[in-house]
CSV table of C-alpha atoms in Angstrom, one decimal:
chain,number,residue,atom,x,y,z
A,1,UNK,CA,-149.5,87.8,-15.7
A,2,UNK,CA,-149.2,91.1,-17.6
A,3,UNK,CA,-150.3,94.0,-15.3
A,4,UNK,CA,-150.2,97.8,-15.8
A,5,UNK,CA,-149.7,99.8,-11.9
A,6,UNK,CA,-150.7,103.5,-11.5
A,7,UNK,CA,-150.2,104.1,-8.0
A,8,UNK,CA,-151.3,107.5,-7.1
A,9,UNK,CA,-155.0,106.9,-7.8
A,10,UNK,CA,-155.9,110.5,-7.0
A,11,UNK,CA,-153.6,113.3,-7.3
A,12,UNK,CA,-154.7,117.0,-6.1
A,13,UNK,CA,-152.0,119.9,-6.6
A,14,UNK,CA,-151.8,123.4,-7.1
A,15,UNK,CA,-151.3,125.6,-10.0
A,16,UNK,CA,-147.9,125.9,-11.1
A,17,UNK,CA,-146.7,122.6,-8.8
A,18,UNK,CA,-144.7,120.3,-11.0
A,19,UNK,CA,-146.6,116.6,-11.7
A,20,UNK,CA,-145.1,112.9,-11.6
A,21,UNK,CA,-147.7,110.5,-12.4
A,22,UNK,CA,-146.1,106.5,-12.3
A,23,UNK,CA,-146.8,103.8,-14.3
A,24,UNK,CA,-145.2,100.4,-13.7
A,25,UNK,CA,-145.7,97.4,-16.0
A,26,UNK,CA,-145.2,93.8,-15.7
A,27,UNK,CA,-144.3,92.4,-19.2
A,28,UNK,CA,-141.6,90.2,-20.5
A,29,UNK,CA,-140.2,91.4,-23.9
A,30,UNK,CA,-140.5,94.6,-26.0
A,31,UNK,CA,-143.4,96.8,-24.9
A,32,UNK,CA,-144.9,99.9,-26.2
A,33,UNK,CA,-145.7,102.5,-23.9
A,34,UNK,CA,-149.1,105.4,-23.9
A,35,UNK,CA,-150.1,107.7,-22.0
A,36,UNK,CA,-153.6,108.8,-22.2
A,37,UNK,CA,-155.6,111.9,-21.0
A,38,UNK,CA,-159.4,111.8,-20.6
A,39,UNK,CA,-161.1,115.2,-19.7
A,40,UNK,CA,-164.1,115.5,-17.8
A,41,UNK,CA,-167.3,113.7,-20.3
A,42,UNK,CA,-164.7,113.4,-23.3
A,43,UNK,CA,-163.0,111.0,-25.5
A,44,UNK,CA,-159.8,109.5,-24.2
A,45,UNK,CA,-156.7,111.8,-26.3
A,46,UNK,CA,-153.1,110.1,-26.8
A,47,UNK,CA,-150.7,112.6,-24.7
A,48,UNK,CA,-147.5,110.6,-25.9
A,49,UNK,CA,-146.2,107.2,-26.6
A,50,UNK,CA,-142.6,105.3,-26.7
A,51,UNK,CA,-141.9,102.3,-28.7
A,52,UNK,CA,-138.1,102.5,-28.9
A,53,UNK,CA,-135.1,104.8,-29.2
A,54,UNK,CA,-134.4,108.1,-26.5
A,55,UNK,CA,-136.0,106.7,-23.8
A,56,UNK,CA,-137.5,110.5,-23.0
A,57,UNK,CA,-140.3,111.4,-25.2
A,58,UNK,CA,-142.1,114.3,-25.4
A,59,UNK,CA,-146.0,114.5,-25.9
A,60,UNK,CA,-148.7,117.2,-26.5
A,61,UNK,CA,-149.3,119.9,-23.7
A,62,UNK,CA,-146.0,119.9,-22.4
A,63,UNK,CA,-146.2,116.8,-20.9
A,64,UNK,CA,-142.9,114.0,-20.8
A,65,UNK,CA,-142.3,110.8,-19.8
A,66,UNK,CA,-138.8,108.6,-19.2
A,67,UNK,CA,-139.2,104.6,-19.9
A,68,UNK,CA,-136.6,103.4,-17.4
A,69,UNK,CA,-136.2,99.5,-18.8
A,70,UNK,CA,-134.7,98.3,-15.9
A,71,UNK,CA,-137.1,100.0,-13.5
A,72,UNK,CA,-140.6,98.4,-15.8
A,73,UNK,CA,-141.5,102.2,-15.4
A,74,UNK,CA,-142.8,105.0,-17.8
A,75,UNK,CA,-143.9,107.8,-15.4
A,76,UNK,CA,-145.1,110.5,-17.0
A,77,UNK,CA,-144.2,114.3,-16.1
A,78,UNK,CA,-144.7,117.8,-16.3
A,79,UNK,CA,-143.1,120.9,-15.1
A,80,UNK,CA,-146.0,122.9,-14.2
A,81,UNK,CA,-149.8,121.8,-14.1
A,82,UNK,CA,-152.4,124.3,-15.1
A,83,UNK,CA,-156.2,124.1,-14.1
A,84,UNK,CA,-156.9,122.7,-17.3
A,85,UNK,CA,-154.6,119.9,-16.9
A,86,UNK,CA,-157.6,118.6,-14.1
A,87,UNK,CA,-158.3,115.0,-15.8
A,88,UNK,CA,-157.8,111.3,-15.8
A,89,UNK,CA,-154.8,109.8,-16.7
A,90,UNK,CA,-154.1,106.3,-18.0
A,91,UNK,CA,-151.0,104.4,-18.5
A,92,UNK,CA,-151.1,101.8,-20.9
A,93,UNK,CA,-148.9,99.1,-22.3
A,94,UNK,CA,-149.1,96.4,-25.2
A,95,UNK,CA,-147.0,94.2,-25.6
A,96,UNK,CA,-146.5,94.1,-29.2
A,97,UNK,CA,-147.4,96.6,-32.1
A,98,UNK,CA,-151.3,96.0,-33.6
A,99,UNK,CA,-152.2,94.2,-30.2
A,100,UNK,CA,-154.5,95.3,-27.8
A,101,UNK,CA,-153.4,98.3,-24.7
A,102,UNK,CA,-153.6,96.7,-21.0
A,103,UNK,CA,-154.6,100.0,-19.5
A,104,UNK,CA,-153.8,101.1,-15.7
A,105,UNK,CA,-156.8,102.1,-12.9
A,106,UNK,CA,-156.0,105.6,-14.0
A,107,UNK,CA,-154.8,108.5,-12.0
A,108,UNK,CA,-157.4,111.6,-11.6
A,109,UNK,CA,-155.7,114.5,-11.4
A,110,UNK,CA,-157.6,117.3,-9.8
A,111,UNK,CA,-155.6,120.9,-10.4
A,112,UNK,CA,-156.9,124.1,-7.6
A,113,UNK,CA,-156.3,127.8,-9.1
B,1,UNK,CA,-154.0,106.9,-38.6
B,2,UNK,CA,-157.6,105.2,-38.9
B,3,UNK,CA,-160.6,107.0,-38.2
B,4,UNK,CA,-163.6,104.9,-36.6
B,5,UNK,CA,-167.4,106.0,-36.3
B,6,UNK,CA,-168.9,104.3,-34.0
B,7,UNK,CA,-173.0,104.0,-33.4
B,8,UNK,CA,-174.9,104.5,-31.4
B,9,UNK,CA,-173.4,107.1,-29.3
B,10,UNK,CA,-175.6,106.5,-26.3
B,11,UNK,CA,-178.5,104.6,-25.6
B,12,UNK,CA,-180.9,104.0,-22.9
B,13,UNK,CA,-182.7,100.1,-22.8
B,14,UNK,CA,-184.5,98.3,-20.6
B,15,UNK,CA,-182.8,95.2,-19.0
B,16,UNK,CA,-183.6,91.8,-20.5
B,17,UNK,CA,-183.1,93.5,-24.1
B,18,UNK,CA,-179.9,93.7,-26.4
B,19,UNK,CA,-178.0,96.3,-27.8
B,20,UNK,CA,-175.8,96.0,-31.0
B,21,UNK,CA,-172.9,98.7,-31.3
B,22,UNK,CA,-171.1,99.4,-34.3
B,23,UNK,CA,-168.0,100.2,-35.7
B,24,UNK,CA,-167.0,101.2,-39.1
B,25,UNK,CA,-163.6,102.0,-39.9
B,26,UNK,CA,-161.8,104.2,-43.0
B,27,UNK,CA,-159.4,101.4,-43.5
B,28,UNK,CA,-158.8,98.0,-43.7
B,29,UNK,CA,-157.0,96.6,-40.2
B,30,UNK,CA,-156.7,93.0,-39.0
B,31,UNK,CA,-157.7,93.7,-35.6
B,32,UNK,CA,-160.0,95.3,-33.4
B,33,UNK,CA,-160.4,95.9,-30.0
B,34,UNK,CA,-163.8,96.1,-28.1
B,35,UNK,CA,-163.6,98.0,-24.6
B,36,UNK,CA,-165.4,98.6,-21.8
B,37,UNK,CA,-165.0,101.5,-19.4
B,38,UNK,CA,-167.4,101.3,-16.1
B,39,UNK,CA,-168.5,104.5,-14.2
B,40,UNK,CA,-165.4,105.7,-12.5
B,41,UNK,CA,-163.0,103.0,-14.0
B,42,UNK,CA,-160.3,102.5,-16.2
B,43,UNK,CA,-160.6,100.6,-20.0
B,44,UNK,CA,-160.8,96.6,-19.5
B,45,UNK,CA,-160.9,95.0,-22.6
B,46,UNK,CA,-163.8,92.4,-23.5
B,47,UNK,CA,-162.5,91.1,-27.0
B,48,UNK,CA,-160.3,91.1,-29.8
B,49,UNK,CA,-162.1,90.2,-33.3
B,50,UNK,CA,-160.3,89.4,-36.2
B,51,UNK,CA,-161.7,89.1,-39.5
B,52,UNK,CA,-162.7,85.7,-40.6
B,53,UNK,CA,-161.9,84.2,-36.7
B,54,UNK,CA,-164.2,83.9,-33.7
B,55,UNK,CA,-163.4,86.3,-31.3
B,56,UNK,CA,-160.8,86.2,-28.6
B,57,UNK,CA,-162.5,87.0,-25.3
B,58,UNK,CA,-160.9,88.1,-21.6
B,59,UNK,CA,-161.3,86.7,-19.0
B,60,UNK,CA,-164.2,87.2,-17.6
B,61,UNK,CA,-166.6,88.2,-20.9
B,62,UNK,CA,-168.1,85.4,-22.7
B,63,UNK,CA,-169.6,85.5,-26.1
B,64,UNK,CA,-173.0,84.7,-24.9
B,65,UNK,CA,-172.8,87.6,-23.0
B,66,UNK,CA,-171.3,90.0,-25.8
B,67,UNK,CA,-171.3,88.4,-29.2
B,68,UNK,CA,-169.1,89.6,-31.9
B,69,UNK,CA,-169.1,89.9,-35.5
B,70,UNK,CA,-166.7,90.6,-37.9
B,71,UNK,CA,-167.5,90.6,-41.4
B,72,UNK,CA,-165.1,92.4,-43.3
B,73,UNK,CA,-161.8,94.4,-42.5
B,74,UNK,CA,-163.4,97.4,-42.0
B,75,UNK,CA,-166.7,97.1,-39.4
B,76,UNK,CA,-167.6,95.1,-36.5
B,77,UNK,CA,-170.4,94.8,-34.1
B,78,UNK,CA,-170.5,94.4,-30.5
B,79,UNK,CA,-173.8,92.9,-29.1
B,80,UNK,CA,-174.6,93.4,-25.1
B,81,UNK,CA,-177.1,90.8,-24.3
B,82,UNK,CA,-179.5,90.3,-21.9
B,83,UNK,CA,-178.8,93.4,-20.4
B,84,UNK,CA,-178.4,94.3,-16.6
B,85,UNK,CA,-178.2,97.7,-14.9
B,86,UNK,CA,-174.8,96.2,-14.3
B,87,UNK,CA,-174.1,96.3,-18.0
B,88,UNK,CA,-174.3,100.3,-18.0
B,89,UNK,CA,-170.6,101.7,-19.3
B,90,UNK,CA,-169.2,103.0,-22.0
B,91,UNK,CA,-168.1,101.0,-24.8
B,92,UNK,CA,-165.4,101.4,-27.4
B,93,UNK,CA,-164.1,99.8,-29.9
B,94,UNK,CA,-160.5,100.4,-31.3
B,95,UNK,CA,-158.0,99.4,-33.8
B,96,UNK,CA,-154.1,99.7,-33.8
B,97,UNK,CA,-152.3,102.0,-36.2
B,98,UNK,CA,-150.4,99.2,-37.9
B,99,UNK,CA,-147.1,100.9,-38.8
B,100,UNK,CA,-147.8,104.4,-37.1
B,101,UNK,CA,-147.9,102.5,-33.9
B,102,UNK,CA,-150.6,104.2,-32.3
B,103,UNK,CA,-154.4,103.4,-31.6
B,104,UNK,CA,-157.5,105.2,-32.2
B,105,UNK,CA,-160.7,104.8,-30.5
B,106,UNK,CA,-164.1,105.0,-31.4
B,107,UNK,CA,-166.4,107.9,-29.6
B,108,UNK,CA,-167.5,105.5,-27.6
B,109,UNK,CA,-171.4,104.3,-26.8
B,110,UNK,CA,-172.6,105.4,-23.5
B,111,UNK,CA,-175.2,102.5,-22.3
B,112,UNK,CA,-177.4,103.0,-19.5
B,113,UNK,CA,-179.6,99.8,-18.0
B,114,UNK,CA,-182.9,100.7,-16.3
């Protein structure tokens, strides 16, 4: 069956401390690949997406992630987490343009000054 | 990409009632996407309506439970019937950016059961 994985559930770090957040799918074929943010009592915001081509892509707020084919993983990164970056973060995968996102548990991300 | 309004925004109901959310789009799209996210949880979704078709439901949602409607290409409704305290969530509806590639989401409707 098609699954999404985020396995760090809850992620605390410091100010400054670099993030890796992973995301592993089970899908055959092309996928396309999200990343959302949700801030505390807001509307979920698309931080980056890959559908095909460099397999790095670059989203808002300095954040990255690397689709690694034959890993089924798109974790997503960033060099140095601020406070504000304290949020919930969703992987999610469809499995074909226009069809609906399989989303992940979600990762909450909880950053100390 | 599309922009969606989506009403109510919240709602408070007693349990044993229904609630009908909506979901107007700018554009016209083929599909859209009905979501729920529970207190604490991720996005599961409950549906995928096309226009002109029943519904497509997950496992787990039934239409008795959450009837759709989907008149034209540009609005849908969502229906939470019967309602439980267990039925309190957010709900959203979405569509897909057709050649942009990305979805947009609906405010969402914030449903509380008492």
């Amino acid at each position: 069956a098609q699954s999404v994985s985020q396995h760090n559930h809850h992620v605390i770090l410091s100010e400054a401390a670099s993030l890796e957040l992973g995301c592993n799918y089970s899908y055959g074929g092309t996928v396309n690949l999200f990343w959302y943010v949700q801030y505390p009592g807001q509307h979920l915001q698309l931080l980056l997406k890959y559908f095909s081509g460099d397999p790095l892509v670059k989203g808002i707020k300095g954040f990255e992630a690397e689709f690694i084919k034959s890993k089924f993983s798109f974790n997503l990164r960033k060099p140095s987490v601020q406070w504000s970056d304290t949020a919930e973060y969703f992987c999610a995968v469809s499995s074909n343009s226009g069809y609906a996102l399989n989303f992940g548990k979600g990762t909450s991300l909880l950053v100390t000054p | 990409s599309a922009v969606i309004s989506q009403k109510p925004s919240r709602d408070i109901c007693q349990r044993g009632t229904s609630l009908t959310i909506q979901c107007q789009v700018d554009s016209q799209v083929t599909m859209m996407f009905w979501y729920r996210q529970q207190p604490g949880q991720s996005l599961t979704l409950i549906a995928t309506a096309n226009q002109g078709s029943e519904a497509t439901y997950e496992s787990g949602f039934v239409i008795d439970k959450f009837p759709i409607s989907r008149p034209n290409l540009t609005f849908s409704t969502l229906t939470v019937s019967n309602m439980s305290p267990e039925d309190s969530s957010i709900y959203l509806c979405s569509v897909s950016g057709g050649g942009t590639g990305g979805y947009t989401f609906g405010s969402g409707t914030r449903l509380t059961v008492v």
